[in-house]
XYZ file of C-alpha atoms in Angstrom:
462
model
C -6.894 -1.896 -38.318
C -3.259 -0.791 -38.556
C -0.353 -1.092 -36.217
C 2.114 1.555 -36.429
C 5.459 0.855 -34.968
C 5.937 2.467 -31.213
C 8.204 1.569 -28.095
C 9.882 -1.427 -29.248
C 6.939 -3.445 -29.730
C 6.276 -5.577 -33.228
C 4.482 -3.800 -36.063
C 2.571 -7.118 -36.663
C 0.737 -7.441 -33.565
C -2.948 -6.056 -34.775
C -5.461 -5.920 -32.145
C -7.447 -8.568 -33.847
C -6.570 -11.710 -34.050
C -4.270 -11.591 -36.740
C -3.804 -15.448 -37.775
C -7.402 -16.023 -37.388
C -8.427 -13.382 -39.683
C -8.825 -15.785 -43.283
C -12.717 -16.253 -44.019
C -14.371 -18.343 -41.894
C -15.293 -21.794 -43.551
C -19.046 -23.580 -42.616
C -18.368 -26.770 -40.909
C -18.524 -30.627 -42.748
C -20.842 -33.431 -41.337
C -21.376 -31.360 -38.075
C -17.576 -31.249 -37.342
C -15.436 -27.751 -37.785
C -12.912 -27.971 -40.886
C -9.288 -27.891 -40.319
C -8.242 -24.148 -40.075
C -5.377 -22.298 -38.522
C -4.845 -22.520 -34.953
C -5.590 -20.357 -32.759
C -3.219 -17.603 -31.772
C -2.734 -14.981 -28.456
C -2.537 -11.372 -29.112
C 1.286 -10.164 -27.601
C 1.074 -8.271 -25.804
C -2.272 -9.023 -24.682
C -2.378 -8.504 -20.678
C -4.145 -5.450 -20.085
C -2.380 -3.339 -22.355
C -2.081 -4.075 -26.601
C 0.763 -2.481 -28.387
C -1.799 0.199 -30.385
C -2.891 0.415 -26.766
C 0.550 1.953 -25.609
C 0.933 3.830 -28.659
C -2.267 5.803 -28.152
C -1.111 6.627 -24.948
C 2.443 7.769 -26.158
C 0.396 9.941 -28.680
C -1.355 11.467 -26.020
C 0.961 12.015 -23.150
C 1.083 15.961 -23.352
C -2.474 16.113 -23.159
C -5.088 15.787 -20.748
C -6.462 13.353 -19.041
C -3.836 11.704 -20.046
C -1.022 14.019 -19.019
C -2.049 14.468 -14.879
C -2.649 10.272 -14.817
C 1.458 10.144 -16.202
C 2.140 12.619 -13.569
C 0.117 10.299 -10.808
C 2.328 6.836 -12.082
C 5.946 8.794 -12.663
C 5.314 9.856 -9.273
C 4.359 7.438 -7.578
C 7.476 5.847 -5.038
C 6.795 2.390 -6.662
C 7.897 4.082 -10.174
C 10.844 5.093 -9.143
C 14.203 4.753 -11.440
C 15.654 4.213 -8.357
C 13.828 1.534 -6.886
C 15.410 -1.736 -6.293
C 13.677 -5.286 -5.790
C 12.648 -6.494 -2.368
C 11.784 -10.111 -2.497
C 15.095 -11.723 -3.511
C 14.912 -12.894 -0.176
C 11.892 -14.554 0.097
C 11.590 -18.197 -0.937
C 7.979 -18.489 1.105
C 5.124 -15.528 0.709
C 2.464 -16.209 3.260
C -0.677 -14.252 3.762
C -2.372 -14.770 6.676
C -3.183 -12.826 9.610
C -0.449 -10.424 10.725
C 1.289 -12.905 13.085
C 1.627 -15.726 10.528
C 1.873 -13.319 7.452
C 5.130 -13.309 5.950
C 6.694 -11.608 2.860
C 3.846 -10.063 2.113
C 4.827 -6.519 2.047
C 7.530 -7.473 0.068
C 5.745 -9.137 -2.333
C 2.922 -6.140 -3.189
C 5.836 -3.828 -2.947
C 7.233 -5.847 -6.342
C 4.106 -6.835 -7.754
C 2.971 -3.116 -8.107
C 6.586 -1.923 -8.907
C 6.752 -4.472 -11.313
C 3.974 -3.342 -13.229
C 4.782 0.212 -12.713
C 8.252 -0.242 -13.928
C 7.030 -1.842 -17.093
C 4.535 0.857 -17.647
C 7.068 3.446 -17.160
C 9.577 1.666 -19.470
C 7.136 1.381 -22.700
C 5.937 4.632 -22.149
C 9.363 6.577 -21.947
C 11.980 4.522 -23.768
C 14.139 4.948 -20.340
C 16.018 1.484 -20.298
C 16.647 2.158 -16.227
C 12.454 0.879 -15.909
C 13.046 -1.723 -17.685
C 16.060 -3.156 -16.008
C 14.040 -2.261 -13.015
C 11.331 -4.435 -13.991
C 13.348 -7.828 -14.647
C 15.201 -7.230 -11.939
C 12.423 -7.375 -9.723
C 10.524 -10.501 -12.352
C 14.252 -12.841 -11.758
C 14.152 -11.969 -7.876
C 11.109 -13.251 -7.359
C 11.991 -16.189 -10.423
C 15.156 -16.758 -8.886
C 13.830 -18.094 -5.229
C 10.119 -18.112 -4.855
C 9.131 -21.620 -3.959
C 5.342 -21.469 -2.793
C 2.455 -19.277 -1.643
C 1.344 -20.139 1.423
C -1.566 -19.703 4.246
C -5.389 -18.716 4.477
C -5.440 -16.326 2.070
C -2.801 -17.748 -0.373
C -5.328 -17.910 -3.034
C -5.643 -13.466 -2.756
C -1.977 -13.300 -2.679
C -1.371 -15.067 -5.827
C -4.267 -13.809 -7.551
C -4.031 -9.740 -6.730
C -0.035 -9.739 -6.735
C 0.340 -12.272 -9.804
C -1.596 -10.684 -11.930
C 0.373 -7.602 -11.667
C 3.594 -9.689 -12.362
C 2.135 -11.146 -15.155
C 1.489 -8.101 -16.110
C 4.675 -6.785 -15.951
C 6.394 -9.703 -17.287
C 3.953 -9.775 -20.781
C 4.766 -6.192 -21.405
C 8.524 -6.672 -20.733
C 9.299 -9.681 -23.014
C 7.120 -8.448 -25.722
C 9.508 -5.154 -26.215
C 12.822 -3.962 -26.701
C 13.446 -4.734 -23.245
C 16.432 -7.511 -23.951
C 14.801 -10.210 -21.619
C 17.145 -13.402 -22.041
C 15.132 -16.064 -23.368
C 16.839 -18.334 -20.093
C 15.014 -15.471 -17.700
C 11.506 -15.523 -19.705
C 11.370 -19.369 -19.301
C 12.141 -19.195 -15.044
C 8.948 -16.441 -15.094
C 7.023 -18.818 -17.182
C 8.409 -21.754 -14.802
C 7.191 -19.811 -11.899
C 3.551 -18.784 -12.492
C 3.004 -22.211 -13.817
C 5.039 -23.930 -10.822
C 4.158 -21.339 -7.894
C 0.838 -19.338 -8.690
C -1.137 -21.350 -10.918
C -1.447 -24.590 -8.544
C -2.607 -21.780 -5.638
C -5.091 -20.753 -8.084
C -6.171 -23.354 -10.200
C -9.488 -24.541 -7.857
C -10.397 -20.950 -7.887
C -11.898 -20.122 -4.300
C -15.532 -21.769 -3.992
C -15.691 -21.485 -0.544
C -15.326 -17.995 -0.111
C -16.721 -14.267 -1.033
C -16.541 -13.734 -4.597
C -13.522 -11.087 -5.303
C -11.226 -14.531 -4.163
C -12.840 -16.395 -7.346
C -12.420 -13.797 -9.687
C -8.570 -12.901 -8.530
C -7.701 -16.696 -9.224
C -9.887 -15.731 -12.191
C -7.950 -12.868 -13.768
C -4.405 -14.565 -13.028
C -5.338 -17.793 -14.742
C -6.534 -15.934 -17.683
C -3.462 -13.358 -17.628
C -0.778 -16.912 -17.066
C -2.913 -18.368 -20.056
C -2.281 -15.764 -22.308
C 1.701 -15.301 -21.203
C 2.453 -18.621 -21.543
C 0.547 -19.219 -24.736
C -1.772 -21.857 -22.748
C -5.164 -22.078 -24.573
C -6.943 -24.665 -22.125
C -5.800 -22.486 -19.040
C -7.353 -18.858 -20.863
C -10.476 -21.363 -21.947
C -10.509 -22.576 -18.026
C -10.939 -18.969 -16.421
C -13.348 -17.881 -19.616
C -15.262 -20.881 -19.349
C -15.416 -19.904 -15.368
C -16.441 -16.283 -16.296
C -19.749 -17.455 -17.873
C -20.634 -20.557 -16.164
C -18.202 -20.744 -12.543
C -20.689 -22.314 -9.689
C -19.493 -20.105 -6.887
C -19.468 -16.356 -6.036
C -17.179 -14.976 -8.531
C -18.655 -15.863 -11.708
C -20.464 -12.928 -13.476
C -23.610 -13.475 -12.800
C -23.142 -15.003 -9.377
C -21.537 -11.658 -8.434
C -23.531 -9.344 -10.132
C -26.221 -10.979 -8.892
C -29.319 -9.600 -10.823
C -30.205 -6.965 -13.537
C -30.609 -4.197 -11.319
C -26.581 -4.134 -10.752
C -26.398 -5.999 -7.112
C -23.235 -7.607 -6.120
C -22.856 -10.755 -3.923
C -20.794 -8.438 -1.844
C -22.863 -5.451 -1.417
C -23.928 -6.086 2.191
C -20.946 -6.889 3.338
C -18.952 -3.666 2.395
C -17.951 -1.217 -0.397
C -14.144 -1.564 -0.298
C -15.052 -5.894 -1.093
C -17.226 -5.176 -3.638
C -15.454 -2.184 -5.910
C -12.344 -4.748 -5.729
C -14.860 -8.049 -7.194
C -16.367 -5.657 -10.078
C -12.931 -4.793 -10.138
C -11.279 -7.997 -10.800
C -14.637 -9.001 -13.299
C -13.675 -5.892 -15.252
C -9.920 -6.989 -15.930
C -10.893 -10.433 -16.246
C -13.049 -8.958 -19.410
C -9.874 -6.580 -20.547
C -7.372 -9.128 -21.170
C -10.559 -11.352 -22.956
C -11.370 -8.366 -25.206
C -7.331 -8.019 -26.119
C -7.548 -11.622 -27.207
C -11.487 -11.320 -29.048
C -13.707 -11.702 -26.380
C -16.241 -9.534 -25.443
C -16.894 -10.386 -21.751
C -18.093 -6.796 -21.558
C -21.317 -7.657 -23.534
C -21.909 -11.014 -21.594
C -25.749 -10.938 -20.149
C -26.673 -8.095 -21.368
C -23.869 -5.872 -20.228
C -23.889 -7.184 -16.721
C -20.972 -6.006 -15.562
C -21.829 -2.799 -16.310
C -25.215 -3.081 -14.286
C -22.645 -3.922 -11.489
C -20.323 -1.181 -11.860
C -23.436 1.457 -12.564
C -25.101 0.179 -9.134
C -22.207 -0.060 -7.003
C -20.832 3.246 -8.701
C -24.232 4.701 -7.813
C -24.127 4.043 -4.018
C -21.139 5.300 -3.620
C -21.834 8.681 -5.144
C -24.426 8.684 -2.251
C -27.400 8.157 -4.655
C -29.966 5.336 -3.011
C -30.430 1.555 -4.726
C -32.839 -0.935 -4.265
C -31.350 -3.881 -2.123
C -32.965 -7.369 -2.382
C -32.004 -9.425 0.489
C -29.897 -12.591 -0.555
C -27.985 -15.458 0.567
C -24.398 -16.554 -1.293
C -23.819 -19.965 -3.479
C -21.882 -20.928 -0.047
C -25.150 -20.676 2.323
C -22.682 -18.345 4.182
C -22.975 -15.295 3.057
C -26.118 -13.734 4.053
C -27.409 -9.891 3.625
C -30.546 -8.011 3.940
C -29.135 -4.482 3.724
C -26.918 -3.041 1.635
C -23.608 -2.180 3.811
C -22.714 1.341 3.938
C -19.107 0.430 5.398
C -16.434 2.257 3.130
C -19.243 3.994 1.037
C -17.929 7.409 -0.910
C -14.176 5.746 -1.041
C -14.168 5.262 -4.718
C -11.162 2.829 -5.976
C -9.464 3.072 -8.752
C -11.461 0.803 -11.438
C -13.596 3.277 -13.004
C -12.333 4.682 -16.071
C -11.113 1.197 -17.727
C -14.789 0.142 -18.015
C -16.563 3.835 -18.457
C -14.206 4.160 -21.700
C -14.885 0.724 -22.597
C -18.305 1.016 -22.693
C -18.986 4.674 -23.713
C -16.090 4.721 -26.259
C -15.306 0.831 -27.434
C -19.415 0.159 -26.764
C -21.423 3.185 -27.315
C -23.207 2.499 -24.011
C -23.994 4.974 -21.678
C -22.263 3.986 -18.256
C -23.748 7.598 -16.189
C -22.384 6.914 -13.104
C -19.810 4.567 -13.664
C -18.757 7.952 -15.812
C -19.035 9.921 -12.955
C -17.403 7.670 -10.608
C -14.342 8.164 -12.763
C -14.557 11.668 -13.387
C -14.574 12.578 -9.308
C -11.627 10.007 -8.892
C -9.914 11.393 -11.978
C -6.836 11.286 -12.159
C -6.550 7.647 -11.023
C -3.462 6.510 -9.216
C -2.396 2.851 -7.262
C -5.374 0.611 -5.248
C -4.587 -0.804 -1.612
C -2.170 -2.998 -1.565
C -1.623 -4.826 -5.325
C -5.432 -5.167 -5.590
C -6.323 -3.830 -8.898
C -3.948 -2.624 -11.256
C -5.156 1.079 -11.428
C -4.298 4.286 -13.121
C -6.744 4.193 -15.707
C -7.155 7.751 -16.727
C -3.414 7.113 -18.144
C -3.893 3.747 -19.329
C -7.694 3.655 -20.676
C -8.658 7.128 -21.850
C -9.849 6.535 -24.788
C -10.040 9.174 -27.814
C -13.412 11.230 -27.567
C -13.867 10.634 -31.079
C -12.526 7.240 -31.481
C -14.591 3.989 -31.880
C -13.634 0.536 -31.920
C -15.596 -2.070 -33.684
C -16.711 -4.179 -31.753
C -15.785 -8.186 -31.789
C -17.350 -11.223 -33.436
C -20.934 -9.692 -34.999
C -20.383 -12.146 -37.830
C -22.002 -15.403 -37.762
C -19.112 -16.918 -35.414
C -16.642 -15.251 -33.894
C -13.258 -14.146 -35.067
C -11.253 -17.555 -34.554
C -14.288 -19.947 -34.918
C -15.618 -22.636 -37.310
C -19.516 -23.077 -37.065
C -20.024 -26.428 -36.009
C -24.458 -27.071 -35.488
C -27.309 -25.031 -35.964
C -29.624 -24.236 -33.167
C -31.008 -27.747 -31.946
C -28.321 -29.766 -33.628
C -25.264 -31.737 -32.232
C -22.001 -29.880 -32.033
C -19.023 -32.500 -32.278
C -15.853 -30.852 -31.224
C -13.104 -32.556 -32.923
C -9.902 -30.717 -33.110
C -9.092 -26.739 -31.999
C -8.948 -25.513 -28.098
C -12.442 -27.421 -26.975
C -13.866 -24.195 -26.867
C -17.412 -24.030 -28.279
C -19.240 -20.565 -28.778
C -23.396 -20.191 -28.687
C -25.451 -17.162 -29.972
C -25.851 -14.898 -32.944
C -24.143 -11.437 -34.172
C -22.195 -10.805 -31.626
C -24.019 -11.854 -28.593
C -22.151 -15.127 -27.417
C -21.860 -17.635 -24.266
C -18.630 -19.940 -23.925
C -18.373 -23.216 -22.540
C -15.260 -25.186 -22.021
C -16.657 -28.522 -23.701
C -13.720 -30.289 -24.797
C -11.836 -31.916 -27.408
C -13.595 -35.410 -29.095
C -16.731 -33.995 -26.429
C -19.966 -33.066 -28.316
C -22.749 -31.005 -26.747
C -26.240 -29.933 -27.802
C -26.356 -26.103 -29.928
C -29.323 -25.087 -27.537
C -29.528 -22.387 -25.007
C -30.229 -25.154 -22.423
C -26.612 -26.056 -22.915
C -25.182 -23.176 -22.585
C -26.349 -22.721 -18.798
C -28.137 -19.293 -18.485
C -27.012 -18.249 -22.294
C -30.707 -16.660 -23.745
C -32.521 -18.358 -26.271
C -30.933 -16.487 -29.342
C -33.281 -16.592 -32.849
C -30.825 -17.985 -35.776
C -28.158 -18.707 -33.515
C -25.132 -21.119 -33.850
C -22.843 -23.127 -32.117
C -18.726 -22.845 -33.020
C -15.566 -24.154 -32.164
C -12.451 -22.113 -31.179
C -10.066 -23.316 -33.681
């Protein structure tokens, strides 16, 4: 696949991963060969740069054309707007009388993110300076995220500031190197500690925001075992966020579904971008159990069109949590996460996605979610071409990046690479964080609630 040359960004930044793409060599004695190393995708949060050139290509046209008008108009995209949070060495989220900041801080985290957006899309230099103005305020002075909900504020807000901040330094955008490292300094120093535990303890759209932001810092700051950490979590997390703790059965179910639709469109939400910035980088978290995000998304998509589900009665991974009815609280107000994951899966997938489809289509064109919750206007940022389709990742024998290391039933010794081992066969994998100088067995068993896969293999991230 070629990468043509558009808004500043590199010509040599292929949507594959383009260090990783030499043949892939069968392992020695049970141990992967030395190979390259592995290598992140820049820009690679949300957005590629043949990602923002198919927009550019496209921006005259509809859908494409209304969703520019919905982000150029919107107050947070403003050429005028100036950063709020210079001010603010403390962000607290809490309830309103101990909350502090926090306006502030969405305010910038969207604007951020719009302001990039804007900036790669137009060539105006004013978004740009807009954007780092608003990445060195918070840079500058932000010292720690505090109170009950700390781990939502620097989950939902940091993801749009890492956002921001991937898109910005990987352009034109004249960044000083001195400014990059203080962003850097900050997501590691500030957000990723807030994160890093994920949130066990609580309703499942808190795991996968600390989720999405690990991933998303992991990527930015070129930090394999953080990226590994929130993939690992994806597959095989023990609380409520993980994929098939939150899409909690075949039939599409969400952990949140009885509790209310506004909770559980921002969870399938968060899943969704967690398996966008994967799929930049050659994962297909998509494809994970059988496409069960998309059972989420087509169930809770369903509902809210006003169609009727089946609702099994269930209890949470906290013994908290417990539902026997589906919640019709916030039903019919669609949020803005539909058409990323209908053009994914109709488009990149060849999957029907009917209501998820049709979800999108009555929300159409998408503009900003609640707050900094999701990052929103997809029709702009995810229509795909009509007659476009992308191949989809790793169908060889290991995927892009990997060196086979055991056949099904042998011993997989993971001696060098990211500690990243892969199970399953032509395209259908399961990750686990094992380790480096760790060895684990190539059987489904291993691999947690990975299917027993005929011919399959296990690999190491290299």
């Amino acid at each position: 696949m070629t990468r043509h040359r558009s808004n500043g960004f590199p010509s040599d930044a292929p949507r594959y991963l383009a260090s990783l793409t030499a043949v892939l060599l069968a392992c020695a004695a049970g141990t992967a060969q030395a190979q390259a190393a592995a290598t992140f995708v820049h820009p690679g949060v949300m957005h590629t740069a043949s990602d923002i050139a198919r927009i550019k290509s496209h921006l005259s046209q509809e859908p494409w054309a209304s969703g520019y008008a919905v982000l150029r108009d919107d107050r947070l995209s403003s050429p005028t707007y100036r950063a709020r949070g210079g001010h603010c060495p403390h962000v607290v989220r809490d309830v309103p009388a101990k909350a502090m900041c926090m306006i502030e801080f969405d305010d910038d985290a969207n604007a951020a993110y719009q302001q990039a957006v804007m900036w790669v899309l137009s060539d105006d230099p004013r978004y740009a300076t807009n954007a780092i103005n608003i990445l060195n305020a918070w840079s500058g002075n932000l010292v720690s995220i505090e109170g009950a909900d700390a781990p939502l504020a620097a989950g939902l807000d940091g993801f749009k500031f890492v956002a921001a901040a991937e898109l910005i330094r990987h352009s034109d955008a004249h960044w000083s190197a001195a400014d990059v490292k203080a962003s850097e300094d900050m997501f590691r120093r500030v957000f990723y500690p807030v994160i890093g535990n994920f949130a066990p303890y609580a309703n499942g759209n808190w795991d996968s925001s600390c989720m999405k932001t690990m991933m998303a810092i992991g990527v930015y700051t070129n930090d394999w075992p953080m990226f590994n950490r929130a993939l690992d979590y994806y597959y095989n997390g023990p609380s409520n966020g993980s994929l098939t703790h939150y899409v909690i059965d075949t039939k599409g179910e969400t952990q949140e579904s009885g509790r209310d639709q506004t909770h559980t469109q921002l969870g399938i939400g968060n899943l969704a971008e967690v398996a966008e910035v994967a799929w930049a980088q050659g994962f297909d978290l998509y494809a994970a159990h059988g496409n069960r995000l998309l059972a989420g998304f087509e169930y809770v998509a369903s509902y809210n069109l006003f169609n009727e589900v089946i609702f099994t009665p269930m209890v949470d991974t906290t013994g908290k949590y417990r539902h026997d009815t589906i919640s019709n609280i916030d039903r019919g107000d669609l949020r803005p996460v539909y058409e990323m994951v209908a053009n994914h899966y109709l488009h990149r997938s060849d999957v029907a996605a009917p209501y998820t489809q049709k979800a999108a289509l009555k929300l159409r064109p998408e503009g900003r979610t609640p707050n900094a919750d999701n990052n929103g206007f997809g029709t702009l940022m995810f229509s795909q071409d009509l007659t476009r389709k992308m191949a989809p990742r790793g169908t060889g024998d290991v995927p892009l990046g990997f060196a086979a290391c055991a056949s099904e039933g042998a011993v997989c010794h993971v001696a060098e690479g990211t500690g990243l081992v892969a199970y399953g066969a032509r395209g259908l994998w399961h990750y686990r964080e094992v380790g480096v100088g760790q060895v684990v067995d190539c059987s489904a068993a291993s691999f947690g609630p990975a299917p027993a896969t005929a011919g399959a293999t296990c690999s190491v991230q290299r």
